[in-house]
Short mmCIF file of C-alpha atoms in Angstrom, two decimals:
data_model
loop_
_atom_site.label_atom_id
_atom_site.label_comp_id
_atom_site.label_asym_id
_atom_site.label_seq_id
_atom_site.Cartn_x
_atom_site.Cartn_y
_atom_site.Cartn_z
CA MET A 19 0.00 0.00 0.00
CA ASN A 20 2.85 2.42 0.81
CA ARG A 21 4.30 1.93 -2.68
CA LEU A 22 0.89 2.60 -4.21
CA ARG A 23 0.53 5.80 -2.20
CA VAL A 24 3.93 6.97 -3.46
CA LEU A 25 3.02 6.20 -7.06
CA LEU A 26 -0.34 7.93 -6.78
CA GLY A 27 1.29 11.01 -5.26
CA LEU A 28 4.06 11.47 -7.84
CA ALA A 29 2.03 13.71 -10.11
CA PHE A 30 1.39 16.10 -7.24
CA LEU A 31 5.07 16.34 -6.29
CA ALA A 32 6.58 16.59 -9.74
CA GLY A 33 6.29 20.33 -10.31
CA ALA A 34 5.64 23.61 -8.57
CA LEU A 35 2.22 25.19 -8.86
CA PRO A 36 2.09 28.48 -10.77
CA ALA A 37 2.12 31.58 -8.59
CA ARG A 38 -1.31 33.14 -8.14
CA ALA A 39 -2.52 36.03 -6.07
CA ALA A 40 -4.37 35.13 -2.88
CA PRO A 41 -8.15 35.50 -3.23
CA HIS A 42 -10.10 38.32 -1.64
CA GLU A 43 -13.04 36.00 -1.06
CA VAL A 44 -14.06 32.36 -1.16
CA GLU A 45 -17.31 31.10 -2.67
CA LEU A 46 -18.88 28.01 -1.10
CA THR A 47 -21.70 26.62 -3.26
CA TRP A 48 -23.90 23.77 -2.04
CA MET A 49 -24.90 21.51 -4.93
CA SER A 50 -27.15 19.11 -2.90
CA ILE A 51 -26.48 16.32 -0.38
CA ALA A 52 -22.73 16.61 0.46
CA ASN A 53 -21.73 18.08 -2.91
CA TRP A 54 -19.84 21.38 -2.89
CA TYR A 55 -18.19 23.74 -5.36
CA PHE A 56 -15.41 25.80 -3.80
CA LYS A 57 -14.10 28.79 -5.74
CA PHE A 58 -11.01 30.73 -4.68
CA ASP A 59 -10.87 33.31 -7.50
CA ASP A 60 -9.56 31.17 -10.37
CA LEU A 61 -8.86 28.08 -8.24
CA ARG A 62 -11.86 25.75 -8.42
CA ILE A 63 -12.68 22.56 -6.53
CA VAL A 64 -15.61 20.13 -6.52
CA MET A 65 -16.07 18.02 -3.38
CA ASP A 66 -17.88 14.69 -3.90
CA GLY A 67 -20.07 15.90 -6.78
CA TYR A 68 -22.67 13.11 -6.61
CA ILE A 69 -25.30 14.08 -9.20
CA THR A 70 -26.33 10.59 -10.32
CA ARG A 71 -29.09 9.26 -8.08
CA VAL A 72 -28.76 5.53 -7.45
CA PRO A 73 -32.36 4.53 -6.66
CA GLN A 74 -33.33 3.00 -3.35
CA LYS A 75 -34.97 0.08 -5.15
CA VAL A 76 -31.63 -1.53 -6.08
CA PHE A 77 -30.57 -1.95 -2.45
CA VAL A 78 -31.49 -5.29 -0.88
CA ALA A 79 -31.75 -6.41 2.72
CA SER A 80 -29.27 -8.81 4.26
CA LYS A 81 -30.36 -11.29 6.92
CA ASP A 82 -26.85 -11.23 8.40
CA PHE A 83 -26.65 -7.43 8.58
CA PRO A 84 -30.25 -6.16 8.82
CA ALA A 85 -29.26 -2.64 9.95
CA ASP A 86 -26.83 -2.21 7.05
CA GLN A 87 -29.60 -1.32 4.64
CA PHE A 88 -27.24 0.05 1.96
CA ALA A 89 -24.67 -2.75 2.03
CA PHE A 90 -25.79 -4.81 -0.98
CA THR A 91 -27.59 -4.30 -4.28
CA SER A 92 -29.57 -6.42 -6.69
CA ALA A 93 -27.95 -4.95 -9.81
CA PRO A 94 -25.30 -2.47 -10.98
CA TRP A 95 -26.33 1.08 -11.82
CA PRO A 96 -24.89 3.41 -14.49
CA VAL A 97 -23.40 6.83 -13.86
CA ASP A 98 -25.71 9.56 -15.18
CA VAL A 99 -23.04 11.21 -17.32
CA PRO A 100 -25.41 13.70 -19.03
CA ALA A 101 -26.56 14.97 -15.62
CA VAL A 102 -22.97 15.48 -14.48
CA LEU A 103 -22.12 17.29 -17.72
CA ARG A 104 -25.18 19.54 -17.37
CA VAL A 105 -24.03 20.64 -13.92
CA GLN A 106 -20.43 21.03 -15.07
CA ASN A 107 -21.49 23.22 -17.99
CA ALA A 108 -23.62 25.39 -15.71
CA LEU A 109 -20.66 26.30 -13.51
CA ALA A 110 -18.47 29.34 -14.12
CA ALA A 111 -15.50 29.05 -16.51
CA ASP A 112 -17.30 26.24 -18.37
CA GLY A 113 -16.86 23.92 -15.42
CA ARG A 114 -13.07 23.98 -15.40
CA LEU A 115 -11.74 22.37 -12.23
CA ASP A 116 -8.37 22.22 -10.52
CA TYR A 117 -9.18 19.43 -8.05
CA VAL A 118 -11.90 16.90 -7.20
CA LEU A 119 -12.09 16.04 -3.49
CA ALA A 120 -13.68 12.92 -2.02
CA GLY A 121 -14.84 13.02 1.59
CA HIS A 122 -15.37 9.26 1.69
CA SER A 123 -16.00 6.48 -0.77
CA HIS A 124 -19.69 5.61 -0.35
CA PHE A 125 -21.94 5.76 -3.42
CA ASP A 126 -23.62 9.02 -2.36
CA HIS A 127 -20.22 10.71 -2.42
CA THR A 128 -17.95 9.19 -5.08
CA TYR A 129 -20.27 7.63 -7.65
CA ASP A 130 -19.50 10.52 -10.03
CA THR A 131 -16.02 11.45 -8.81
CA ALA A 132 -14.20 9.67 -11.64
CA THR A 133 -16.56 11.24 -14.17
CA TRP A 134 -15.79 14.77 -12.92
CA ALA A 135 -12.07 13.98 -13.15
CA ALA A 136 -12.40 12.44 -16.61
CA VAL A 137 -14.33 15.31 -18.20
CA THR A 138 -12.24 18.09 -16.62
CA GLY A 139 -8.81 16.48 -16.36
CA ALA A 140 -8.69 17.52 -12.69
CA PRO A 141 -6.80 15.30 -10.25
CA ILE A 142 -8.66 13.50 -7.46
CA ILE A 143 -7.67 13.79 -3.81
CA GLY A 144 -9.19 11.21 -1.49
CA GLY A 145 -8.87 7.83 0.16
CA LEU A 146 -7.43 4.64 -1.29
CA SER A 147 -10.85 3.21 -2.19
CA THR A 148 -11.77 6.37 -4.08
CA CYS A 149 -8.61 6.05 -6.16
CA TYR A 150 -9.31 2.37 -6.78
CA GLN A 151 -12.84 3.26 -7.90
CA ALA A 152 -11.43 5.79 -10.36
CA MET A 153 -8.87 3.31 -11.66
CA GLY A 154 -11.66 0.77 -12.11
CA GLN A 155 -13.33 3.30 -14.42
CA GLY A 156 -10.20 3.72 -16.53
CA LEU A 157 -8.49 6.72 -14.96
CA PRO A 158 -4.70 6.49 -14.59
CA ALA A 159 -3.24 6.10 -11.12
CA SER A 160 -1.35 9.36 -11.63
CA GLN A 161 -4.65 11.30 -11.64
CA CYS A 162 -5.51 10.38 -8.06
CA ARG A 163 -3.67 11.11 -4.83
CA VAL A 164 -4.25 8.93 -1.77
CA VAL A 165 -4.30 10.97 1.43
CA SER A 166 -4.41 9.35 4.87
CA GLY A 167 -5.45 12.38 6.91
CA SER A 168 -3.55 11.10 9.92
CA TRP A 169 -1.71 13.55 12.17
CA LYS A 170 -0.15 10.95 14.45
CA PRO A 171 3.62 11.17 14.94
CA GLY A 172 5.43 9.15 12.31
CA GLN A 173 2.59 9.37 9.77
CA PRO A 174 2.97 11.53 6.62
CA ARG A 175 1.00 14.73 7.13
CA ASP A 176 -1.29 15.74 4.31
CA ARG A 177 -0.69 19.50 4.22
CA LEU A 178 -1.29 20.43 0.58
CA LEU A 179 -0.46 23.78 -1.00
CA LEU A 180 -3.11 24.22 -3.69
CA GLY A 181 -2.04 27.61 -5.02
CA ASN A 182 -3.76 31.00 -4.67
CA GLY A 183 -2.53 31.15 -1.09
CA VAL A 184 -4.79 28.17 -0.28
CA THR A 185 -3.57 25.42 2.03
CA MET A 186 -5.64 22.29 2.64
CA ARG A 187 -5.00 19.99 5.59
CA VAL A 188 -6.62 16.56 5.31
CA VAL A 189 -8.15 15.20 8.51
CA ARG A 190 -8.92 11.49 8.96
CA PHE A 191 -12.51 11.20 10.24
CA ASN A 192 -15.06 8.47 10.91
CA HIS A 193 -18.46 7.64 9.43
CA SER A 194 -21.91 7.96 10.91
CA GLY A 195 -23.44 4.95 12.63
CA ASN A 196 -22.16 2.53 15.24
CA ALA A 197 -21.68 -1.18 15.89
CA SER A 198 -25.26 -1.94 14.85
CA ASN A 199 -24.44 -1.21 11.20
CA PRO A 200 -20.78 -2.28 11.00
CA ILE A 201 -20.43 -2.46 7.21
CA GLN A 202 -21.48 1.15 6.79
CA HIS A 203 -19.76 2.53 9.88
CA PHE A 204 -16.41 0.88 10.50
CA ALA A 205 -13.42 1.78 8.35
CA ARG A 206 -13.34 -0.40 5.24
CA GLU A 207 -11.20 -0.19 2.10
CA LEU A 208 -11.25 -1.87 -1.28
CA SER A 209 -8.36 -4.28 -1.91
CA GLY A 210 -8.02 -3.22 -5.54
CA PRO A 211 -9.88 -1.55 -8.42
CA PRO A 212 -13.43 -2.95 -8.68
CA ASN A 213 -14.43 -4.69 -11.88
CA PHE A 214 -16.75 -2.59 -13.99
CA LYS A 215 -19.95 -4.57 -14.41
CA LYS A 216 -22.34 -4.33 -17.30
CA ASN A 217 -24.15 -0.98 -16.88
CA GLY A 218 -21.94 0.19 -14.02
CA PHE A 219 -20.76 -0.67 -10.53
CA ARG A 220 -22.45 -2.21 -7.52
CA ALA A 221 -23.29 0.75 -5.30
CA GLY A 222 -23.50 -1.13 -2.01
CA VAL A 223 -21.29 -0.02 0.87
CA GLY A 224 -20.38 -3.69 1.24
CA GLU A 225 -19.63 -3.99 -2.49
CA ASP A 226 -17.79 -1.49 -4.74
CA PHE A 227 -18.38 1.54 -2.48
CA PRO A 228 -17.09 1.00 1.08
CA ASN A 229 -16.50 4.08 3.19
CA GLY A 230 -12.82 4.16 2.28
CA GLY A 231 -11.17 3.74 5.64
CA GLY A 232 -13.55 6.04 7.49
CA GLY A 233 -13.53 9.43 5.83
CA ARG A 234 -11.51 12.51 4.96
CA ALA A 235 -12.41 15.96 6.23
CA PHE A 236 -10.68 19.09 5.01
CA LEU A 237 -9.37 22.17 6.83
CA PHE A 238 -8.76 25.10 4.48
CA THR A 239 -6.71 28.19 5.31
CA ILE A 240 -6.50 31.09 2.87
CA ASP A 241 -3.94 33.91 2.92
CA ASN A 242 -6.53 36.57 2.23
CA PRO A 243 -5.15 40.09 1.64
CA GLY A 244 -7.69 41.45 4.15
CA GLY A 245 -6.66 38.89 6.77
CA PRO A 246 -6.46 35.07 6.86
CA ILE A 247 -9.73 33.14 6.54
CA SER A 248 -10.50 29.48 7.13
CA PHE A 249 -13.18 26.83 6.91
CA PHE A 250 -13.56 23.17 7.88
CA VAL A 251 -15.75 20.71 5.98
CA ASN A 252 -16.74 17.16 6.89
CA ASN A 253 -19.42 15.04 5.25
CA SER A 254 -19.90 12.35 7.89
CA ALA A 255 -19.24 11.69 11.57
CA SER A 256 -20.36 9.60 14.52
CA ALA A 257 -20.19 10.51 18.18
CA PHE A 258 -20.02 6.76 18.86
CA ASP A 259 -16.24 6.68 18.36
CA LEU A 260 -15.16 10.16 17.33
CA ASP A 261 -12.49 9.98 20.03
CA GLN A 262 -11.35 6.43 19.16
CA ASP A 263 -8.41 5.55 16.92
CA ILE A 264 -9.15 4.49 13.35
CA ILE A 265 -7.22 1.33 12.51
CA VAL A 266 -7.15 -0.11 8.99
CA GLY A 267 -4.90 -2.96 7.94
CA GLY A 268 -3.03 -2.75 11.23
CA VAL A 269 -2.18 0.94 10.73
CA ASN A 270 -3.33 3.38 13.41
CA TYR A 271 -4.47 6.66 11.85
CA GLY A 272 -5.49 8.34 15.09
CA SER A 273 -8.91 9.44 16.24
CA PRO A 274 -10.92 12.07 14.35
CA LEU A 275 -10.82 14.51 17.27
CA PHE A 276 -7.06 14.03 17.70
CA ASN A 277 -6.44 14.56 13.98
CA LEU A 278 -8.67 17.63 13.90
CA GLN A 279 -6.96 19.23 16.88
CA ALA A 280 -3.52 18.47 15.42
CA ALA A 281 -4.48 20.00 12.07
CA MET A 282 -5.80 23.11 13.84
CA ASP A 283 -2.53 23.38 15.78
CA ASP A 284 -0.50 22.92 12.60
CA ALA A 285 -2.47 25.76 10.99
CA GLY A 286 -2.03 27.97 14.06
CA LEU A 287 -5.80 28.27 14.43
CA LYS A 288 -7.90 28.67 17.56
CA SER A 289 -11.12 28.98 15.55
CA VAL A 290 -12.45 28.75 12.00
CA ASP A 291 -14.68 31.17 10.16
CA VAL A 292 -17.01 28.46 8.84
CA TRP A 293 -17.78 24.85 9.64
CA ILE A 294 -19.62 22.95 6.90
CA GLY A 295 -20.71 19.99 8.96
CA THR A 296 -23.13 17.17 9.59
CA GLY A 297 -24.23 14.96 12.47
CA GLY A 298 -26.47 17.27 14.50
CA PHE A 299 -25.98 18.11 18.18
CA ALA A 300 -24.08 14.92 19.03
CA ILE A 301 -21.24 15.87 16.69
CA ALA A 302 -21.40 19.61 17.27
CA ASN A 303 -21.06 19.03 21.01
CA LEU A 304 -17.67 17.37 20.36
CA VAL A 305 -16.37 19.40 17.42
CA VAL A 306 -17.30 22.97 18.38
CA PRO A 307 -14.91 22.99 21.39
CA VAL A 308 -12.07 22.07 19.01
CA ILE A 309 -12.67 24.46 16.08
CA HIS A 310 -14.87 27.21 17.64
CA PRO A 311 -16.59 28.10 14.36
CA LYS A 312 -18.17 31.50 13.81
CA VAL A 313 -20.70 30.13 11.27
CA TYR A 314 -22.23 26.68 10.79
CA ILE A 315 -23.56 25.58 7.39
CA PRO A 316 -25.44 22.24 7.40
CA ASN A 317 -24.13 19.43 5.19
CA HIS A 318 -25.56 16.08 4.09
CA TRP A 319 -29.00 16.53 5.64
CA ASP A 320 -31.43 16.34 2.69
CA GLY A 321 -31.64 12.58 2.18
CA LEU A 322 -30.10 10.17 -0.31
CA PHE A 323 -32.71 9.37 -2.94
CA ASN A 324 -34.55 12.61 -3.72
CA ALA A 325 -34.37 13.54 -7.40
CA PHE A 326 -31.92 16.29 -8.27
CA ASP A 327 -33.96 18.28 -10.80
CA PRO A 328 -36.81 19.46 -8.50
CA GLY A 329 -34.32 21.15 -6.17
CA MET A 330 -34.12 21.07 -2.38
CA PRO A 331 -36.74 18.56 -1.16
CA PHE A 332 -37.56 20.09 2.24
CA PRO A 333 -36.26 22.82 4.55
CA PHE A 334 -33.54 22.24 7.12
CA ARG A 335 -34.85 21.68 10.65
CA ASP A 336 -32.85 20.83 13.77
CA ALA A 337 -34.05 22.72 16.84
CA VAL A 338 -31.65 20.98 19.25
CA LEU A 339 -28.62 21.78 17.11
CA GLN A 340 -29.83 25.34 16.58
CA GLY A 341 -30.20 25.90 20.31
CA PHE A 342 -26.71 24.52 20.97
CA LEU A 343 -25.15 26.73 18.30
CA GLU A 344 -26.91 29.83 19.61
CA LYS A 345 -25.72 29.07 23.14
CA ASN A 346 -22.14 28.86 21.86
CA GLY A 347 -22.27 31.99 19.71
CA VAL A 348 -22.23 30.12 16.39
CA LYS A 349 -24.41 31.53 13.60
CA LEU A 350 -26.52 28.91 11.78
CA MET A 351 -26.86 29.63 8.05
CA PRO A 352 -28.99 26.88 6.45
CA GLN A 353 -29.58 26.58 2.72
CA GLY A 354 -32.71 27.71 0.91
CA GLN A 355 -32.09 25.97 -2.41
CA TYR A 356 -29.60 23.85 -4.32
CA PHE A 357 -26.68 25.93 -5.56
CA ASP A 358 -26.96 28.53 -2.82
CA THR A 359 -23.62 30.33 -2.62
CA TYR A 360 -21.96 31.64 0.53
CA ARG A 361 -19.31 34.36 0.30
CA LEU A 362 -16.53 34.18 2.87
CA ASP A 363 -14.09 37.06 3.27
CA ALA A 364 -12.28 38.88 6.06
CA ASN A 365 -15.58 40.46 7.15
CA GLY A 366 -17.40 37.14 7.60
CA VAL A 367 -20.03 35.19 5.66
CA THR A 368 -22.82 36.53 3.48
CA MET A 369 -25.13 34.97 0.91
CA LYS A 370 -24.20 35.73 -2.68
CA PRO A 371 -26.70 35.57 -5.56
CA ASN A 372 -26.13 32.61 -7.85
CA HIS A 373 -29.00 33.32 -10.20
CA SER A 374 -27.22 32.51 -13.46
CA VAL A 375 -26.21 28.97 -12.46
CA LYS A 376 -29.61 28.25 -10.88
CA GLN A 377 -31.36 29.50 -13.99
CA LYS A 378 -29.29 27.19 -16.22
CA LEU A 379 -30.28 24.23 -14.04
CA GLY A 380 -33.94 25.21 -13.71
CA PHE A 381 -33.87 26.06 -9.99
CA SER A 382 -35.68 28.94 -8.36
CA ASP A 383 -33.53 31.31 -6.31
CA VAL A 384 -35.33 30.19 -3.14
CA GLN A 385 -37.28 26.94 -2.92
CA GLN A 386 -40.94 27.31 -2.01
CA PHE A 387 -42.54 24.69 0.22
CA ALA A 388 -46.15 24.04 1.08
CA PRO A 389 -46.83 24.33 4.84
CA ALA A 390 -47.62 20.62 4.99
CA THR A 391 -44.26 19.75 3.44
CA ALA A 392 -42.38 21.85 5.96
CA ALA A 393 -44.38 20.42 8.86
CA VAL A 394 -43.82 16.84 7.77
CA ALA A 395 -40.10 17.45 7.28
CA ALA A 396 -39.84 19.00 10.74
CA ALA A 397 -41.63 16.04 12.31
CA VAL A 398 -39.45 13.51 10.51
CA GLN A 399 -36.21 15.27 11.38
CA ALA A 400 -37.27 15.61 15.00
CA THR A 401 -37.73 11.86 15.38
CA VAL A 402 -34.98 10.41 13.16
CA SER A 403 -31.47 10.41 14.59
CA PRO A 404 -28.59 11.40 12.28
CA GLU A 405 -27.04 8.06 13.27
CA ASP A 406 -29.76 6.35 11.23
CA CYS A 407 -28.73 8.09 8.03
CA ASP A 408 -25.78 7.68 5.67
CA GLN A 409 -24.28 11.03 6.53
#
């Protein structure tokens, strides 16, 4: 595995990045589920980018693992390449990308990652399973960098200089769930590139899309001319073992909380301007004391199987989390529609109109919901724990 990591990283170490001026602002655009488009002036990144919707009907129950409802499938499913291309073409600069990030390797995160990399030529940064998935779809190993995210002594630290005064520190994290759904929750990696089946891959988290050794979160620091700015983004977490070491193949990668604190220390940060996070109160109660965010933007809260084209399916509701954030002086800024854009600069966070992109994709600027829809969504979210979802 160490040799593979070296080979996969060669392309990133071969040459210096061109000098670029540091950005005056950062744009954070939510594209649905845990899909983000980060723009640092002319440096552009897609995180996850799952636009295909693998339908719930292909997932089958297992008598041996009844709580692992997304572990196995009845058939492969194709990538919706036209849908990915439509979103790519709607983005600024004709969808040109510098990097594709993968938070973890489940289907609702990396099903389209290789497609984004193929159509843009952008390199992938993620876990070993993500790179294997891309290689299984024909991408060369040199187009994907494996990052461990461990900050334990003796482990290589993934502190990446992306250009534009942007530094990204990779943080090894865990996945939502607990011992009741072990296939989904515990760190699992592919042993090699999966075989492409007729019509696609098997989307199950016990098949071609394991979580990829837990997850990768990302801490960004930007040398903004008006003063340094920062944000942290994670797309899954579980309070069950957030403080427990992640061990894969006999290698100890440290606990998520340890890795996060070490990355914060390495960046010289006591707080971040924005946390794009998931997991509700249980996770916020553990993470907020480490990163002390000024603003919280919800991530991975709108389900797995809702169609993309109609836009945001229901409004964000989490009264317990909201109360906790207010008590700790953290501003909650939930989304109102797919492709909402947040502007981060030295003065803080504001919403920025993204009318042109929304118009190209057929979205309203703000999603309108019937009172019954909002009420039902609030009732569902009040009774369903984040631990029950693939977040």
